[in-house]
Amino acid sequence: MSEYWLISAPGDKTCQQTWDTLNNATKSGSLSVNYKFPIPDLKVGTLDQLVGLSDDLGKLDTFVEGVTRKVAQYLGEVLEDQRDKLHENLTANNSIDSYSDPGGGEQPSTPSPVCDSAFSEHHGCWPCEHHDNGAPPTPSSGRSSPRWDDDEDEAHHILTQGDLPTYLTRFQWDMAKYPIKQSLRNIADIISKQVGQIDADLKMKSAAYNSLKGNLQSLEKKQTGSLLTRNLADLVKREHFILDSEYLTTLLVIVPKAMFNDWNANYEKITDMIVPRSTQLVHQDNDYGLFTVTLFRKVVDEFKLHARERKFIVREFSYNEADLAAGKNEITRLVTDKKKQFGPLVRWLKVNFSECFCAWIHVKALRVFVESVLRYGLPVNFLAVVMVPARKSMKKLRDVLQHLYAHLDHSAQQHGHAAQDNAELAGLGFGQSDYFPYVFYKINIDMVEKA
């Protein structure tokens, strides 16, 4: 499943209650699998700043997703005949939590990621409320890190490399890259600069590699194909030519296969001063033959003219062993250079795809935070959830969510332009078709399909 729904709903007394309400509503009929999407305490700023940032984050979202898909697409192009391995090379390699049962048990079939694990006086969320000892949970340091339980002594999570669904459903805010002490605008600018640099580097690296590949393909193409266009250097030998003669020279002539007899019978009559019996068939393909002919230099131009009239084509060719060796060495050099660049380029694309994808999901987190504050007001208190909708139950799931959260916004119950106008007045920029009473973003992580 490549389509995910990222939503947020206002928190009840605790985020756990909000989570339970949503889970119970979608459990019937297995409408979706839900994962909590922890967002740390971010600086809210002023209302004007949030409204302005809402629009800018939409543009940043589009830009970062576009670069992410461009990197994925180019990785597919570079892999060429190994393109079927593209999917396994598209990973999000940031540290993620994955289930590891020390007793060798299997991961639960429907894991239930916890809510925001960091206490927030804005969000009003404590870590998951499943303490058996009755003691109140201790507020954490503010870092959002989903975990299976609070027993830090048991190895219930390990750091691994993850595929894209795992990164999304086990999302952790990267405190090192995007410090939450920075303003929302600064965090957005950090992401924009980071992805912008990757985009610029991609253009340079792809231009250099494409140029190399194009030159190599051009040379390789000349080694095959019709005798009218292909490189003749690997077909002829020194003994086919009269060399170092002041008066005589050897030409290479392309003759249609159906006209071989005509050539052999009449080539000596095309012009004067042609050496008798000097022609030799060097090579032939399905359509043409490559013949040599020796004649005096002074009649070369006349011979070319009359040969063309008879549909015999003289190829421009000068036998020079140094030039021929240089041509073969050029192909070898380009093949070697391409091999040298392939490995580092693939590694760069894999690393920077991961960087872009992770940045993209952080932009989604920023958008959820900003829109949730604009929708639900202060103090900040909401629960963000990633939903994996069942493919055949999307409409029913949408109806369940509509019923669950319709009370949040009267515009959800209105029709015509009124609903759209209310959404736009809120500064959210949604059209009527994609406006819901809860914050909603669709995420398509299928990079191969669009690559």
Tab-separated table of N, CA and C in Angstrom, residues 289-364:
chain	number	residue	atom	x	y	z
A	289	GLY	N	27.765	-3.752	-49.023
A	289	GLY	CA	29.099	-4.309	-48.983
A	289	GLY	C	30.124	-3.182	-48.964
A	290	LEU	N	31.253	-3.430	-48.294
A	290	LEU	CA	32.334	-2.449	-48.218
A	290	LEU	C	33.459	-2.905	-49.150
A	291	PHE	N	33.691	-2.104	-50.209
A	291	PHE	CA	34.704	-2.447	-51.198
A	291	PHE	C	35.837	-1.420	-51.150
A	292	THR	N	37.031	-1.884	-51.518
A	292	THR	CA	38.148	-0.963	-51.733
A	292	THR	C	38.326	-0.757	-53.234
A	293	VAL	N	38.911	0.386	-53.597
A	293	VAL	CA	39.300	0.633	-54.985
A	293	VAL	C	40.510	1.561	-54.948
A	294	THR	N	41.517	1.262	-55.798
A	294	THR	CA	42.731	2.070	-55.843
A	294	THR	C	42.772	2.841	-57.163
A	295	LEU	N	43.106	4.126	-57.061
A	295	LEU	CA	43.106	5.001	-58.238
A	295	LEU	C	44.109	6.132	-58.020
A	296	PHE	N	44.310	6.908	-59.084
A	296	PHE	CA	45.226	8.052	-58.967
A	296	PHE	C	44.536	9.171	-58.183
A	297	ARG	N	45.324	9.870	-57.392
A	297	ARG	CA	44.786	10.935	-56.538
A	297	ARG	C	44.092	12.028	-57.366
A	298	LYS	N	44.592	12.280	-58.546
A	298	LYS	CA	44.086	13.400	-59.335
A	298	LYS	C	42.654	13.206	-59.827
A	299	VAL	N	42.163	11.947	-59.775
A	299	VAL	CA	40.794	11.711	-60.264
A	299	VAL	C	39.819	11.355	-59.122
A	300	VAL	N	40.245	11.561	-57.899
A	300	VAL	CA	39.393	11.183	-56.744
A	300	VAL	C	38.060	11.917	-56.778
A	301	ASP	N	38.094	13.236	-56.957
A	301	ASP	CA	36.842	14.014	-56.945
A	301	ASP	C	35.910	13.591	-58.078
A	302	GLU	N	36.503	13.359	-59.250
A	302	GLU	CA	35.683	12.932	-60.385
A	302	GLU	C	35.066	11.560	-60.119
A	303	PHE	N	35.863	10.659	-59.531
A	303	PHE	CA	35.357	9.313	-59.212
A	303	PHE	C	34.180	9.391	-58.232
A	304	LYS	N	34.315	10.233	-57.191
A	304	LYS	CA	33.237	10.359	-56.191
A	304	LYS	C	31.939	10.827	-56.849
A	305	LEU	N	32.049	11.780	-57.758
A	305	LEU	CA	30.867	12.332	-58.415
A	305	LEU	C	30.151	11.269	-59.246
A	306	HIS	N	30.921	10.578	-60.099
A	306	HIS	CA	30.305	9.589	-60.979
A	306	HIS	C	29.848	8.344	-60.211
A	307	ALA	N	30.565	7.999	-59.127
A	307	ALA	CA	30.153	6.849	-58.311
A	307	ALA	C	28.797	7.132	-57.663
A	308	ARG	N	28.604	8.377	-57.185
A	308	ARG	CA	27.330	8.732	-56.554
A	308	ARG	C	26.180	8.638	-57.562
A	309	GLU	N	26.475	8.982	-58.815
A	309	GLU	CA	25.447	8.877	-59.852
A	309	GLU	C	25.010	7.433	-60.061
A	310	ARG	N	25.906	6.494	-59.798
A	310	ARG	CA	25.610	5.074	-59.959
A	310	ARG	C	25.140	4.432	-58.643
A	311	LYS	N	24.899	5.266	-57.612
A	311	LYS	CA	24.452	4.817	-56.299
A	311	LYS	C	25.522	4.038	-55.540
A	312	PHE	N	26.803	4.335	-55.857
A	312	PHE	CA	27.918	3.835	-55.060
A	312	PHE	C	28.393	4.989	-54.178
A	313	ILE	N	28.498	4.747	-52.894
A	313	ILE	CA	28.790	5.832	-51.944
A	313	ILE	C	30.214	5.698	-51.423
A	314	VAL	N	31.021	6.746	-51.625
A	314	VAL	CA	32.400	6.752	-51.132
A	314	VAL	C	32.410	7.285	-49.703
A	315	ARG	N	32.929	6.469	-48.774
A	315	ARG	CA	33.035	6.908	-47.376
A	315	ARG	C	34.367	7.626	-47.184
A	316	GLU	N	34.309	8.782	-46.483
A	316	GLU	CA	35.538	9.502	-46.169
A	316	GLU	C	36.294	8.739	-45.095
A	317	PHE	N	37.518	8.276	-45.449
A	317	PHE	CA	38.287	7.493	-44.489
A	317	PHE	C	39.759	7.604	-44.819
A	318	SER	N	40.550	7.864	-43.801
A	318	SER	CA	42.005	7.916	-43.970
A	318	SER	C	42.630	6.942	-42.980
A	319	TYR	N	43.376	6.000	-43.522
A	319	TYR	CA	43.957	4.986	-42.640
A	319	TYR	C	45.179	5.566	-41.932
A	320	ASN	N	45.031	5.696	-40.594
A	320	ASN	CA	46.132	6.193	-39.769
A	320	ASN	C	46.114	5.392	-38.481
A	321	GLU	N	47.129	4.580	-38.296
A	321	GLU	CA	47.137	3.654	-37.165
A	321	GLU	C	47.094	4.378	-35.818
A	322	ALA	N	47.732	5.532	-35.748
A	322	ALA	CA	47.720	6.286	-34.491
A	322	ALA	C	46.303	6.769	-34.157
A	323	ASP	N	45.599	7.275	-35.199
A	323	ASP	CA	44.228	7.745	-34.970
A	323	ASP	C	43.293	6.597	-34.634
A	324	LEU	N	43.477	5.465	-35.296
A	324	LEU	CA	42.626	4.314	-35.017
A	324	LEU	C	42.829	3.809	-33.596
A	325	ALA	N	44.069	3.787	-33.153
A	325	ALA	CA	44.361	3.361	-31.772
A	325	ALA	C	43.768	4.339	-30.778
A	326	ALA	N	43.854	5.635	-31.110
A	326	ALA	CA	43.301	6.649	-30.211
A	326	ALA	C	41.786	6.496	-30.088
A	327	GLY	N	41.113	6.161	-31.196
A	327	GLY	CA	39.665	5.959	-31.166
A	327	GLY	C	39.275	4.793	-30.280
A	328	LYS	N	40.022	3.690	-30.404
A	328	LYS	CA	39.747	2.529	-29.561
A	328	LYS	C	40.050	2.837	-28.102
A	329	ASN	N	41.110	3.607	-27.874
A	329	ASN	CA	41.456	3.983	-26.498
A	329	ASN	C	40.399	4.898	-25.889
A	330	GLU	N	39.776	5.746	-26.733
A	330	GLU	CA	38.734	6.655	-26.243
A	330	GLU	C	37.541	5.869	-25.716
A	331	ILE	N	37.144	4.831	-26.443
A	331	ILE	CA	36.034	3.989	-25.976
A	331	ILE	C	36.403	3.315	-24.663
A	332	THR	N	37.595	2.764	-24.611
A	332	THR	CA	38.049	2.107	-23.375
A	332	THR	C	38.050	3.086	-22.211
A	333	ARG	N	38.518	4.313	-22.491
A	333	ARG	CA	38.575	5.327	-21.425
A	333	ARG	C	37.187	5.687	-20.930
A	334	LEU	N	36.249	5.863	-21.879
A	334	LEU	CA	34.880	6.226	-21.490
A	334	LEU	C	34.205	5.105	-20.705
A	335	VAL	N	34.429	3.853	-21.134
A	335	VAL	CA	33.862	2.712	-20.395
A	335	VAL	C	34.411	2.676	-18.977
A	336	THR	N	35.732	2.901	-18.866
A	336	THR	CA	36.366	2.904	-17.539
A	336	THR	C	35.837	4.051	-16.682
A	337	ASP	N	35.727	5.233	-17.282
A	337	ASP	CA	35.222	6.390	-16.524
A	337	ASP	C	33.795	6.168	-16.055
A	338	LYS	N	32.978	5.570	-16.914
A	338	LYS	CA	31.586	5.323	-16.534
A	338	LYS	C	31.518	4.352	-15.359
A	339	LYS	N	32.333	3.320	-15.406
A	339	LYS	CA	32.360	2.356	-14.298
A	339	LYS	C	32.822	3.023	-13.007
A	340	LYS	N	33.811	3.910	-13.121
A	340	LYS	CA	34.320	4.602	-11.931
A	340	LYS	C	33.264	5.515	-11.314
A	341	GLN	N	32.490	6.166	-12.177
A	341	GLN	CA	31.489	7.115	-11.675
A	341	GLN	C	30.213	6.437	-11.210
A	342	PHE	N	29.932	5.244	-11.725
A	342	PHE	CA	28.659	4.579	-11.428
A	342	PHE	C	28.469	4.335	-9.938
A	343	GLY	N	29.443	3.698	-9.309
A	343	GLY	CA	29.321	3.347	-7.889
A	343	GLY	C	29.110	4.554	-6.987
A	344	PRO	N	30.024	5.548	-7.049
A	344	PRO	CA	29.835	6.744	-6.208
A	344	PRO	C	28.539	7.486	-6.504
A	345	LEU	N	28.109	7.517	-7.772
A	345	LEU	CA	26.876	8.225	-8.111
A	345	LEU	C	25.662	7.511	-7.518
A	346	VAL	N	25.632	6.190	-7.608
A	346	VAL	CA	24.518	5.437	-7.021
A	346	VAL	C	24.470	5.646	-5.517
A	347	ARG	N	25.649	5.613	-4.876
A	347	ARG	CA	25.681	5.841	-3.418
A	347	ARG	C	25.180	7.237	-3.086
A	348	TRP	N	25.600	8.236	-3.865
A	348	TRP	CA	25.161	9.616	-3.606
A	348	TRP	C	23.649	9.719	-3.764
A	349	LEU	N	23.112	9.102	-4.804
A	349	LEU	CA	21.670	9.162	-5.038
A	349	LEU	C	20.901	8.464	-3.923
A	350	LYS	N	21.405	7.324	-3.448
A	350	LYS	CA	20.716	6.614	-2.369
A	350	LYS	C	20.712	7.441	-1.090
A	351	VAL	N	21.875	8.003	-0.753
A	351	VAL	CA	21.979	8.799	0.480
A	351	VAL	C	21.078	10.028	0.396
A	352	ASN	N	21.102	10.698	-0.739
A	352	ASN	CA	20.351	11.945	-0.842
A	352	ASN	C	18.870	11.718	-1.118
A	353	PHE	N	18.518	10.555	-1.639
A	353	PHE	CA	17.094	10.222	-1.658
A	353	PHE	C	16.579	10.106	-0.234
A	354	SER	N	17.357	9.411	0.595
A	354	SER	CA	16.977	9.279	2.009
A	354	SER	C	16.852	10.643	2.665
A	355	GLU	N	17.823	11.524	2.398
A	355	GLU	CA	17.786	12.868	2.987
A	355	GLU	C	16.522	13.618	2.547
A	356	CYS	N	16.218	13.544	1.257
A	356	CYS	CA	15.044	14.250	0.733
A	356	CYS	C	13.750	13.670	1.282
A	357	PHE	N	13.679	12.342	1.320
A	357	PHE	CA	12.442	11.723	1.796
A	357	PHE	C	12.195	12.072	3.261
A	358	CYS	N	13.254	11.985	4.064
A	358	CYS	CA	13.106	12.318	5.487
A	358	CYS	C	12.728	13.792	5.658
A	359	ALA	N	13.337	14.667	4.854
A	359	ALA	CA	12.997	16.091	4.914
A	359	ALA	C	11.534	16.296	4.524
A	360	TRP	N	11.062	15.539	3.535
A	360	TRP	CA	9.685	15.656	3.077
A	360	TRP	C	8.697	15.314	4.199
A	361	ILE	N	8.982	14.230	4.917
A	361	ILE	CA	8.083	13.834	6.007
A	361	ILE	C	8.136	14.859	7.139
A	362	HIS	N	9.297	15.497	7.346
A	362	HIS	CA	9.379	16.566	8.348
A	362	HIS	C	8.546	17.778	7.918
A	363	VAL	N	8.519	18.050	6.610
A	363	VAL	CA	7.651	19.139	6.123
A	363	VAL	C	6.191	18.800	6.408
A	364	LYS	N	5.823	17.528	6.193
A	364	LYS	CA	4.455	17.107	6.514
A	364	LYS	C	4.160	17.339	7.991
